[in-house]
Coordinates of C-alpha atoms in Angstrom, one line a residue:
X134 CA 7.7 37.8 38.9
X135 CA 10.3 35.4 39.6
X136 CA 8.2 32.3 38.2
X137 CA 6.8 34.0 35.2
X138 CA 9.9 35.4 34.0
X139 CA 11.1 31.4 34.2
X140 CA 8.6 30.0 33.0
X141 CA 7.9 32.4 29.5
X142 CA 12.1 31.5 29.0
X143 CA 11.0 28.1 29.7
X144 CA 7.9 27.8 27.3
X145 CA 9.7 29.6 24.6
X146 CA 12.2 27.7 24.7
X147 CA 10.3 24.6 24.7
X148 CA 8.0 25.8 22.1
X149 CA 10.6 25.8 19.6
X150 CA 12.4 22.5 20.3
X151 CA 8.8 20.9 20.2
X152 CA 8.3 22.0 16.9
X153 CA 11.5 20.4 15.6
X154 CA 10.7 17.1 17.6
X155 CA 7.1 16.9 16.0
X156 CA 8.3 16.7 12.5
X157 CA 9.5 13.2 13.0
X158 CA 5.9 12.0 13.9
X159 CA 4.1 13.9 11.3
X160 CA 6.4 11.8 8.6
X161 CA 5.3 9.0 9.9
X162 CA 1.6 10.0 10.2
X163 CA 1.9 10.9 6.4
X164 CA 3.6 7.6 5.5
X165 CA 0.5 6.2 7.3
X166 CA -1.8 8.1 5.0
X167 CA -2.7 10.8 7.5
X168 CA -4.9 7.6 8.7
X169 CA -5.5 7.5 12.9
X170 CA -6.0 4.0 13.5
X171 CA -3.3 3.2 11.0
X172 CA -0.4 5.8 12.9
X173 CA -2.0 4.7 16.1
X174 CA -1.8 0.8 15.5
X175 CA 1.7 1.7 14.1
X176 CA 3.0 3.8 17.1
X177 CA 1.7 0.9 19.3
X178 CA 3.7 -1.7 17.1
X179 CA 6.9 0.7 17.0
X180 CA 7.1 1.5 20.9
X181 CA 11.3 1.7 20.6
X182 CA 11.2 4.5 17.7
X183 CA 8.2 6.5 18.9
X184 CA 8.7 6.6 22.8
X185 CA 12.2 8.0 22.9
X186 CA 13.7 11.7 24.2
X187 CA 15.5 12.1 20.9
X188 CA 14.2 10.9 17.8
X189 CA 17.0 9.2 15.4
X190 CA 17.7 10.6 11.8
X191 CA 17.8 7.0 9.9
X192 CA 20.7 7.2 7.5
X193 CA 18.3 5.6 4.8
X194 CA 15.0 7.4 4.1
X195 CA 13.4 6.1 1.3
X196 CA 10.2 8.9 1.4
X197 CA 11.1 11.9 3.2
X198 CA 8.0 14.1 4.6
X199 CA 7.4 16.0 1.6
X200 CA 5.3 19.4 3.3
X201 CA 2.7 19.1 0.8
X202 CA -0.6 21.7 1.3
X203 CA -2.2 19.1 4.1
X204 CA 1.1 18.3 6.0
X205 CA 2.0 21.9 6.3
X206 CA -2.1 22.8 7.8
X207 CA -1.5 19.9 9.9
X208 CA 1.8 21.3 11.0
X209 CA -0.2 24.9 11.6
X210 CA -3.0 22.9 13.8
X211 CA -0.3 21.2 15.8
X212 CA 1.4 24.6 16.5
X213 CA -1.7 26.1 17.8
X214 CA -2.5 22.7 19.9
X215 CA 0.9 23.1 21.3
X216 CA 0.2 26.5 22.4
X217 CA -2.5 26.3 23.9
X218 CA -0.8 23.4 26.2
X219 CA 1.7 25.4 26.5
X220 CA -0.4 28.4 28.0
X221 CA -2.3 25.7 30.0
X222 CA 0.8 24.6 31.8
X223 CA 1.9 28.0 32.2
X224 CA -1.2 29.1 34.2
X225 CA -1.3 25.5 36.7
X226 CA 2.4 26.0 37.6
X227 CA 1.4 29.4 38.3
X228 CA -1.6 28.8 40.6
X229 CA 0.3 26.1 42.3
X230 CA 3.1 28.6 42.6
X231 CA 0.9 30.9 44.7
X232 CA 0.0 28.2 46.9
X233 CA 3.8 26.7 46.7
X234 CA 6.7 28.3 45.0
X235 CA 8.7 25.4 44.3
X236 CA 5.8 23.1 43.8
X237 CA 4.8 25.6 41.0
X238 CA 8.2 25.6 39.6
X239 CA 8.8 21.7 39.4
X240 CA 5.1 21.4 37.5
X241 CA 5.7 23.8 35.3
X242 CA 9.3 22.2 34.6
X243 CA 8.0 18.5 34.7
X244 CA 4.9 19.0 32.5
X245 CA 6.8 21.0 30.0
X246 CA 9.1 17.7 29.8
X247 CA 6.0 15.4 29.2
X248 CA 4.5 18.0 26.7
X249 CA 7.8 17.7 24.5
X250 CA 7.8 13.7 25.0
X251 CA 4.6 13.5 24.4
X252 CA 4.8 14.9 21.1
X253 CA 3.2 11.9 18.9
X254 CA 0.2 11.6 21.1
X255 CA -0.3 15.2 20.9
X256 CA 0.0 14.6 17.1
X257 CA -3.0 12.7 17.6
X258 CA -5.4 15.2 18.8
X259 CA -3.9 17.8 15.8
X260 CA -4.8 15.4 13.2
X261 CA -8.3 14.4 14.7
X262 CA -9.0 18.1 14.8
X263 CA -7.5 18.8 11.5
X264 CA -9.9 16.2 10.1
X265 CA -13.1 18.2 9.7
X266 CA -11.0 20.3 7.7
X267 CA -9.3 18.5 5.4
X268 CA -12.6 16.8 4.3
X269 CA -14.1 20.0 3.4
X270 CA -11.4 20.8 1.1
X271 CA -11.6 17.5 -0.6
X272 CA -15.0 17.7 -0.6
X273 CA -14.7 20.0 -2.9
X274 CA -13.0 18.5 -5.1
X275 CA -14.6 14.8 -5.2
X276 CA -17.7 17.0 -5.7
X277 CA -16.5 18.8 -9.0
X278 CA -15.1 14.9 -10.1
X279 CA -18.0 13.3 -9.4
X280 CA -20.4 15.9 -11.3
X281 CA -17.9 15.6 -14.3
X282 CA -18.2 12.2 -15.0
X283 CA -21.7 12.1 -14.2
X284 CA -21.6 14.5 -17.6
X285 CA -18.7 12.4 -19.7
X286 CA -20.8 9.3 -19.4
X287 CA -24.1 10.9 -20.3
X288 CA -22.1 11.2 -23.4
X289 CA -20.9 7.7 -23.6
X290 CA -17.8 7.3 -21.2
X291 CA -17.5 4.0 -19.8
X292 CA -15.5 3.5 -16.3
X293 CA -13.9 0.3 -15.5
X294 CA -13.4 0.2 -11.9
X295 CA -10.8 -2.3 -10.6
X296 CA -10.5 -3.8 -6.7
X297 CA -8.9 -6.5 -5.0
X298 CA -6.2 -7.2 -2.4
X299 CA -3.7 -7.5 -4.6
X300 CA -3.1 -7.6 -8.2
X301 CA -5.0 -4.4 -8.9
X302 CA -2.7 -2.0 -10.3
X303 CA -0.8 -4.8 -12.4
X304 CA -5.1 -5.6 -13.8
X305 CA -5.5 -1.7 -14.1
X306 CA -2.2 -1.1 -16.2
X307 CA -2.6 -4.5 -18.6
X308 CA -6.3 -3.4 -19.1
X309 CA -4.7 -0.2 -20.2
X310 CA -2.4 -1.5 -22.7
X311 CA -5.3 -4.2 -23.8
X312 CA -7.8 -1.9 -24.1
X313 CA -6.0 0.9 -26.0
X314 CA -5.6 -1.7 -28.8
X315 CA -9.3 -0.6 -29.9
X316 CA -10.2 2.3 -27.2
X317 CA -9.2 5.6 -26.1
X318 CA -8.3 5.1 -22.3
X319 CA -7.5 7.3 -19.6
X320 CA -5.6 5.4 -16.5
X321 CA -4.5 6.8 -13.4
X322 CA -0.7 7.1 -12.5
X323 CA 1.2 4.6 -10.2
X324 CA -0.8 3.8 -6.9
X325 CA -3.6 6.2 -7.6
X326 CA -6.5 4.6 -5.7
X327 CA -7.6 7.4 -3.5
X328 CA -10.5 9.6 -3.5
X329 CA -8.0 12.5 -3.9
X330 CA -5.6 10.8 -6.1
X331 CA -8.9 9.7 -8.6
X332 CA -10.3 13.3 -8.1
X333 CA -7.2 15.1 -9.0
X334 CA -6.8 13.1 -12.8
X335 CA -10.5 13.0 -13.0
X336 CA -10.8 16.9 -12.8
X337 CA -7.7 18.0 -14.4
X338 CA -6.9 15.0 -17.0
X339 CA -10.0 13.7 -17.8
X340 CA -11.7 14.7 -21.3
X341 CA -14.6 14.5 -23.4
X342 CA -12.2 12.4 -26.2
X343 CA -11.5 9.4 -23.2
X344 CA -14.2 6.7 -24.2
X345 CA -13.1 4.5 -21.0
X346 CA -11.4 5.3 -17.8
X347 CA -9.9 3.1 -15.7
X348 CA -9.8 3.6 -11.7
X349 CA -8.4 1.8 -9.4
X350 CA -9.9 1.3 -6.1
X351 CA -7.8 1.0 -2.8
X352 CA -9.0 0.5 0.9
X353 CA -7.5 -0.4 4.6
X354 CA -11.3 -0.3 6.1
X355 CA -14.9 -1.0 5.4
X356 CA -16.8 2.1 3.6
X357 CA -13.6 3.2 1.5
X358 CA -14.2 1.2 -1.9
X359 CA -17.8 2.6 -1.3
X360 CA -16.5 6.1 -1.3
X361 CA -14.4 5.7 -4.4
X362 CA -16.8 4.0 -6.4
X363 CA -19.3 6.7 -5.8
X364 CA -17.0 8.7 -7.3
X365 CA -15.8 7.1 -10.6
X366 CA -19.9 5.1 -10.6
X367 CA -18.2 2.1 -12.7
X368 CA -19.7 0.1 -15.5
X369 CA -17.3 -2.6 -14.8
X370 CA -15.9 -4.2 -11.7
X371 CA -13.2 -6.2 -11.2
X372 CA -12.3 -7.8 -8.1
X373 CA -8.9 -9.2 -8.8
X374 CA -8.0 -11.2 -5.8
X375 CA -8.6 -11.4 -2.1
X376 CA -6.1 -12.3 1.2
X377 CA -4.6 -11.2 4.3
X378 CA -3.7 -7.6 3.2
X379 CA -4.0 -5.0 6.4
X380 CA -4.9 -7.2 8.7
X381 CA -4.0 -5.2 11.8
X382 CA -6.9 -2.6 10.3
X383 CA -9.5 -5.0 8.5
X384 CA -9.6 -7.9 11.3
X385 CA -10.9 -10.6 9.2
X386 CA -11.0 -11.8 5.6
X387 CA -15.3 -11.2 5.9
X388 CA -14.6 -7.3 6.2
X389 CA -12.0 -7.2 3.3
X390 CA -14.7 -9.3 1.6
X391 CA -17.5 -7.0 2.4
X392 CA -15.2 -4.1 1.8
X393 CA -13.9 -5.1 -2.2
X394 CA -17.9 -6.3 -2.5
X395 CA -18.8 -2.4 -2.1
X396 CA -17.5 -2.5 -5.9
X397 CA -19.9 -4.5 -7.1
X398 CA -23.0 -2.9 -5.3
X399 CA -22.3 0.6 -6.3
X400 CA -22.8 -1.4 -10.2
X401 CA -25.9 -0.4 -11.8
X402 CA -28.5 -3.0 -12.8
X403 CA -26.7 -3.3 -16.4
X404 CA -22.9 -3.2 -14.9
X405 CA -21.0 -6.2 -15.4
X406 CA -19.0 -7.9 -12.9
X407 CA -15.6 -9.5 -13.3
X408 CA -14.4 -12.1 -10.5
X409 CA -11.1 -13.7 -10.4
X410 CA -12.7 -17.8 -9.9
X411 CA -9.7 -19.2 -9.1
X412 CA -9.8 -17.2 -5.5
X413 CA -11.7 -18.8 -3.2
X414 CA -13.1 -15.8 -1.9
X415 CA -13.7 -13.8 -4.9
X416 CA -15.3 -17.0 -5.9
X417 CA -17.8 -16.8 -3.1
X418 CA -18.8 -13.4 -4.0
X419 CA -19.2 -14.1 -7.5
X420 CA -21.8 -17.1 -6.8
X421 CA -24.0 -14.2 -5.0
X422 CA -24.1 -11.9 -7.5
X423 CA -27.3 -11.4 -9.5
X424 CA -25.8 -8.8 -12.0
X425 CA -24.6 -9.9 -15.4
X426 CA -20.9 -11.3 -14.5
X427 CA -17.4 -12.5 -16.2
X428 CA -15.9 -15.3 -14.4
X429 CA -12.0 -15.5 -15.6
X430 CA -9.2 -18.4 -14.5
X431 CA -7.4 -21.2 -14.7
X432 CA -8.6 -23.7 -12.6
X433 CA -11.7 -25.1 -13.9
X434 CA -12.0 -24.2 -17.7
X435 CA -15.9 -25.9 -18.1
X436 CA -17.4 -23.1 -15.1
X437 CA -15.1 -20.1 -16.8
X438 CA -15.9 -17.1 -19.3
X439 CA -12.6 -16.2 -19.6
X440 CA -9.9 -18.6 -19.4
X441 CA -6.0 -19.7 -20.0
X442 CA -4.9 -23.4 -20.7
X443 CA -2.0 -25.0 -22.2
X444 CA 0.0 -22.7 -20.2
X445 CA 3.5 -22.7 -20.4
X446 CA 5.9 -20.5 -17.9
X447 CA 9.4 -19.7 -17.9
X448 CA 12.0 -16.9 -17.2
X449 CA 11.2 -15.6 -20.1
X450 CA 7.7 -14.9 -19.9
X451 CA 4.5 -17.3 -20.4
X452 CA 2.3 -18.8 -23.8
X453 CA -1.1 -19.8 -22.7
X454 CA -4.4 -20.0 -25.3
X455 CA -7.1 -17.7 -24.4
X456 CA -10.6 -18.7 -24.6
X457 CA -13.7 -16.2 -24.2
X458 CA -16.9 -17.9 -24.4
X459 CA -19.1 -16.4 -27.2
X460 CA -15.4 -15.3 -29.0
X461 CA -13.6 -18.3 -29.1
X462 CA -10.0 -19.0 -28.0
X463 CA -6.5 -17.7 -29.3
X464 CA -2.6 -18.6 -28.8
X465 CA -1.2 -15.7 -26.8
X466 CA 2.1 -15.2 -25.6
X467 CA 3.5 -12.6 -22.7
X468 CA 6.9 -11.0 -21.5
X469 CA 5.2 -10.9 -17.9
X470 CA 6.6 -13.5 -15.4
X471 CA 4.9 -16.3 -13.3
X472 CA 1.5 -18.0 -13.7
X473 CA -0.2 -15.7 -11.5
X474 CA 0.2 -12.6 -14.0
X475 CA -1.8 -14.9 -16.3
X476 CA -4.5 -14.7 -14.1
X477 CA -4.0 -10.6 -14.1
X478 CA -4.3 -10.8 -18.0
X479 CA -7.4 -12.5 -17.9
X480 CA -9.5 -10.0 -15.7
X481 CA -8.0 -7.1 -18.6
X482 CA -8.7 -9.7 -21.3
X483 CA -12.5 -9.5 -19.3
X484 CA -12.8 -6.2 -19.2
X485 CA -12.1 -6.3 -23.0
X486 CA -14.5 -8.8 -23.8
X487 CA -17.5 -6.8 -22.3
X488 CA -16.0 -3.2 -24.1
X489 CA -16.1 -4.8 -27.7
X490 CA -12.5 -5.9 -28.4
X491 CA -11.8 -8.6 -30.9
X492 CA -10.0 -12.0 -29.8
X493 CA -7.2 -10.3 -32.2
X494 CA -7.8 -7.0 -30.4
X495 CA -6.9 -8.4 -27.6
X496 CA -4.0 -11.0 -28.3
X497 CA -2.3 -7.7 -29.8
X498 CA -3.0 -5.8 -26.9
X499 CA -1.5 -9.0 -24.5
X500 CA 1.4 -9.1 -26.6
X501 CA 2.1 -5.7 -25.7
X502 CA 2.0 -5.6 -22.3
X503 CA 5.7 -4.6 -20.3
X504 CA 6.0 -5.4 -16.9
X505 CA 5.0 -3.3 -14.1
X506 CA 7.6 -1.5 -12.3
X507 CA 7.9 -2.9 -9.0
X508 CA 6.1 -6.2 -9.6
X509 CA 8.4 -8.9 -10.3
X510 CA 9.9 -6.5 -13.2
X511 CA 13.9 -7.6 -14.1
X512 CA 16.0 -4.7 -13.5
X513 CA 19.0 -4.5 -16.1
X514 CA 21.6 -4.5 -13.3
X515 CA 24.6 -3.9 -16.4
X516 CA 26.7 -7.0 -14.5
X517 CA 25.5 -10.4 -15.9
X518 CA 23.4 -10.5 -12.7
X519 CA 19.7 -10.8 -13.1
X520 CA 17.8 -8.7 -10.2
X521 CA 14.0 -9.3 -10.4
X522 CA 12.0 -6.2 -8.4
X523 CA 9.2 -7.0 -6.9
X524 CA 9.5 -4.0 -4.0
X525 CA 5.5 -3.3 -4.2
X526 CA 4.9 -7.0 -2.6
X527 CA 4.1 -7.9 1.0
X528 CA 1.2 -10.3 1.1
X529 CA 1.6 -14.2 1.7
X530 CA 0.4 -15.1 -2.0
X531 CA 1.9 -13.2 -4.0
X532 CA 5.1 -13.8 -2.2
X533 CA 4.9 -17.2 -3.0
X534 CA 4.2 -16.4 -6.6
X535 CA 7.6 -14.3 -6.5
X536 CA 9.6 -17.5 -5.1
X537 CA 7.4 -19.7 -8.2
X538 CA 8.7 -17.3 -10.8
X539 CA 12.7 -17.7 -9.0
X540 CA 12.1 -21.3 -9.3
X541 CA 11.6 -21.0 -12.6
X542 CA 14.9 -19.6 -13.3
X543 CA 17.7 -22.6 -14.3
X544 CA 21.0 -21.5 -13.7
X545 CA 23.4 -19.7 -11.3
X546 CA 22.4 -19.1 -7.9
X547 CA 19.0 -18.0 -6.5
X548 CA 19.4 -15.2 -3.8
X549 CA 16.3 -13.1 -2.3
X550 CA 16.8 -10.1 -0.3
X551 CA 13.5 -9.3 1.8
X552 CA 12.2 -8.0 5.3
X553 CA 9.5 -10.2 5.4
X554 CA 5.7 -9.4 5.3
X555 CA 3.9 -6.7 7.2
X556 CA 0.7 -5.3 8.1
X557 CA -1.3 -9.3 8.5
X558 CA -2.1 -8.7 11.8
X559 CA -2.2 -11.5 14.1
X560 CA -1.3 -13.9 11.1
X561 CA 2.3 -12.2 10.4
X562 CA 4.4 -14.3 12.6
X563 CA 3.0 -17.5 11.5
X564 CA 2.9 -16.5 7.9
X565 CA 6.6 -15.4 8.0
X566 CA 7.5 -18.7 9.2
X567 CA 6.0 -20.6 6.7
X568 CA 7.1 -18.2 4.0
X569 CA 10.6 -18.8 5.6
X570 CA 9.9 -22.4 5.0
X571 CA 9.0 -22.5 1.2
X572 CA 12.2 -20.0 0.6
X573 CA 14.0 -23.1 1.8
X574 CA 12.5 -24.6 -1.3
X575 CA 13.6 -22.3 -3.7
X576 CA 17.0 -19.8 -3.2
X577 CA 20.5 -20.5 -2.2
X578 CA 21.0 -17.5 -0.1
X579 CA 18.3 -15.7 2.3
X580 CA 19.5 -11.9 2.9
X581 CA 17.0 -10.7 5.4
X582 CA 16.5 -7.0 6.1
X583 CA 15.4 -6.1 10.1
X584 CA 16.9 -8.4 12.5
X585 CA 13.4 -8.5 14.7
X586 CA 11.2 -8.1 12.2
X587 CA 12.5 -11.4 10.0
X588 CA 13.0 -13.6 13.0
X589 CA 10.1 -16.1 12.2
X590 CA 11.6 -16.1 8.3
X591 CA 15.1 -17.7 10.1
X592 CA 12.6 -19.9 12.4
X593 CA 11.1 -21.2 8.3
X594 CA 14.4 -21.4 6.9
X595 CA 15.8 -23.8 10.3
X596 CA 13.2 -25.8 10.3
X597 CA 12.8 -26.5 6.3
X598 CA 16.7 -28.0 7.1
X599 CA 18.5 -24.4 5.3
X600 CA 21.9 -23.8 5.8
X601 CA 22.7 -21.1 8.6
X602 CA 26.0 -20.0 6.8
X603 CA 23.5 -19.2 4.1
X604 CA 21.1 -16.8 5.8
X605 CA 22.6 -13.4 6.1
X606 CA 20.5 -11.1 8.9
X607 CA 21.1 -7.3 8.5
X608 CA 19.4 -4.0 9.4
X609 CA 19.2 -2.0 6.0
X610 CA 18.9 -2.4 2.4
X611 CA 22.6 -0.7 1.9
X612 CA 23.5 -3.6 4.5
X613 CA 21.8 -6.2 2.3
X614 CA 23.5 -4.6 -1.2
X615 CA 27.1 -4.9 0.5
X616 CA 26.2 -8.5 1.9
X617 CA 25.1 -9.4 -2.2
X618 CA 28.4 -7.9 -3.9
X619 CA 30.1 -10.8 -1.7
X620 CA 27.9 -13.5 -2.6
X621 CA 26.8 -13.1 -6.1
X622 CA 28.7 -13.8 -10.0
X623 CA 27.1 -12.7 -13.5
X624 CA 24.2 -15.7 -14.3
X625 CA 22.9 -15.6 -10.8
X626 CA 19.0 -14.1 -10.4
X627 CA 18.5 -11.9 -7.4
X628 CA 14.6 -11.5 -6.3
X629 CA 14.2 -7.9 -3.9
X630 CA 10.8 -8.9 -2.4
X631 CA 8.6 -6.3 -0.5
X632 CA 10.7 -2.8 -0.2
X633 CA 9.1 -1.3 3.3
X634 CA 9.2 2.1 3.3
X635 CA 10.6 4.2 6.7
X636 CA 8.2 3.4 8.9
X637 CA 9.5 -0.5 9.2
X638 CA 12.5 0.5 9.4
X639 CA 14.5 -1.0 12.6
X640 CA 17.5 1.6 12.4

């Protein structure tokens, strides 16, 4: 009596506390997008936050766990996994306290401690059982999607499916703007590039009136492009760009290859394919595709379909003339910074081309493109001080495409505020460094966010010869906005490059 009456106070007790502890890993599990490998890989990374007795409230949280439907089943399965550990641990202290009181008493008490440290790997087996589940449900509904624009484009919708590295959701909103000049589009919201996210417009926004909808196409592993695009079954593909995004998931550049390729082979014999040239491996792909294809760049006008030249960039925005083959070419101008968002107008410009646009059609539809928030977008910051945002950035190109587009700014200082890159797997040390190295080239003052995290970015910045007084190491953004107010006048041009959400955070 004496050991039961302990132990139910005891797994009551611990019952509740483990239910408060576990919301901690289930935020990060659904910044990870619900994704094992991903929280796993993570948890591994992030030993100091994960493997601790008392989890930390950060005193910046830029996504809180929102308990949507999924997070608050998941939350129901890890309650009933708990239980059942909890019952387990009841009945072996028990048996060992008939053999041995106290020896029953301390296992009971000791494996009740490890069941409440333990909380993130326990999260584990939740979410792997809660899996089975959860794609039923959405099942469902990529069922009902698909079926519905099987039926909208038996009566003539066209879907423009868009892939790539990076530069995807800047392509998928210029081809919006371009396109709408002579089309009615329907485009997906922010980063929608899920088979849920694509499911849920597809079902409830989608219509009969849309005569071409644009989808963009995300992935962290092989099959996942494959998956969307059975959904959306594109008539046009664009692959926009590829590099070293998600390393520590994809492994090499020949799976995020063979993964953005999975666009292209889900085409049907009459799809067209759109291939950013100028990338070396989206080149490689296009010379092995038989399909009917739209090569767009800047590189090498003579081998291009689509192409800019007499390009001129500045912080204002860039003029470039726009030549389709079979349309001719056309003086175009563009409030969108850096020479690389040239390259993003093309693929729209592309996509365009192949939907019937006229060269006037689409030098309107250019003309009316506005940045994209996040993506080297200036912020008004109401001071004199000119803040470019490019939060949505962490990959080794198009952070040196950020610094280009500093560069190209001519007076007052130059200041960047970043954490560095993440997620390039066994590259991210070295590629820190070396982006450390060409900031040397470009600002006047480094404020880095994460003090471990940004270490090979101060390695760069010594060894390109930068000033130490003039690198400024802190822990969180509000850190870095307090450092800025010291350092900054009105005519200086701020650039906030990659904004990592929670998870990164070294707090």
């Amino acid at each position: 009596m004496e050991y039961v009456i302990l132990a139910l106070v005891l797994v009551v007790i611990n019952f509740f506390l483990i239910q408060k502890r576990s919301d901690f890993p289930i935020h990060m599990l659904q910044l990870e997008g619900y994704e094992a490998e991903a929280y796993k890989a993570w948890a591994k990374e992030n030993p100091r936050k994960m493997q601790r007795l008392v989890y930390k409230p950060a005193t910046e949280v830029k996504s809180p766990l929102v308990w949507t439907d999924r997070a608050r089943r998941l939350k129901k399965r890890h309650e009933t996994v708990n239980m059942v550990l909890l019952v387990l641990i009841f009945v072996v202290g028990l048996v060992l306290y008939v053999l041995n009181p106290t020896l029953g008493i301390v296992t009971m008490i000791v494996l009740n401690i490890v069941l409440y440290y333990l909380q993130y790997r326990v999260l584990e087996i939740s979410n792997t059982m809660q899996v089975p589940v959860e794609e039923r449900i959405n099942m469902g509904f990529y069922t009902e999607a698909q079926k519905k624009i099987r039926t909208l484009k038996g009566s003539g919708l066209k879907v423009l499916g868009i892939t790539g590295s990076f530069g995807k959701t800047s392509v998928k909103f210029i081809s919006d703007t371009v396109l709408s000049e002579g089309l009615n589009v329907k485009n997906t919201p922010s980063s929608y590039n899920t088979p849920m996210g694509l499911s849920k417009v597809i079902n409830n926004e989608l219509t009969d009136a849309h005569e071409v909808f644009i989808a963009e196409l995300g992935a962290k592993k092989k099959g996942e492009i494959d998956e969307v695009a059975r959904l959306v079954q594109p008539n046009i593909g664009i692959i926009t760009a590829i590099g070293p995004t998600h390393m520590h998931l994809f492994k090499s550049i020949d799976n995020i290859m063979a993964t953005k390729y999975e666009l292209i082979e889900n085409l049907k014999e009459d799809g067209v394919a759109i291939f950013n040239y100028d990338n070396d491996y989206v080149k490689l792909l296009s010379d092995k595709t038989t399909l009917r294809k739209i090569n767009y760049g800047m590189d090498d006008v003579d081998q291009l379909d689509v192409y800019a030249k007499d390009i001129t960039v500045s912080e204002k925005g860039s003029a470039f003339v726009l030549g389709i083959r079979g349309l001719g070419e056309i003086h175009c101008t563009s409030s969108l910074l850096g020479k690389h968002n040239i390259s993003n107008l093309l693929a729209a410009a592309g996509a365009a081309y192949v939907l019937g646009l006229s060269l006037e059609q689409i030098r309107d539809g250019i003309g009316k493109v506005t940045p994209v928030e996040h993506r080297l977008n200036i912020v008004d910051s109401g001071n004199g001080i000119i803040v470019i945002d490019d939060a949505f950035n962490s990959n080794p190109i198009g952070f040196r495409a950020a610094l280009d587009v500093l560069s190209n700014f001519t007076t007052g200082h130059k200041l960047i505020i970043t954490p560095g890159m993440v997620e390039l797997g066994d590259m991210e040390e070295a590629e820190n460094e070396k982006i450390g190295e060409a900031m040397a080239d470009v600002v006047d003052y480094a404020i880095l966010v994460g003090p471990k995290r940004t270490e090979p970015i101060v390695r760069g910045l010594k060894a390109a010869g930068f000033s130490e007084d003039a690198i400024f190491v802190v822990t969180t953004l509000t850190e870095a906005t307090g450092v800025l107010s010291h350092l900054t006048q009105p005519g200086d041009v701020v650039l906030f490059e990659n904004d990592l959400p929670d998870n990164y955070s070294e707090e």
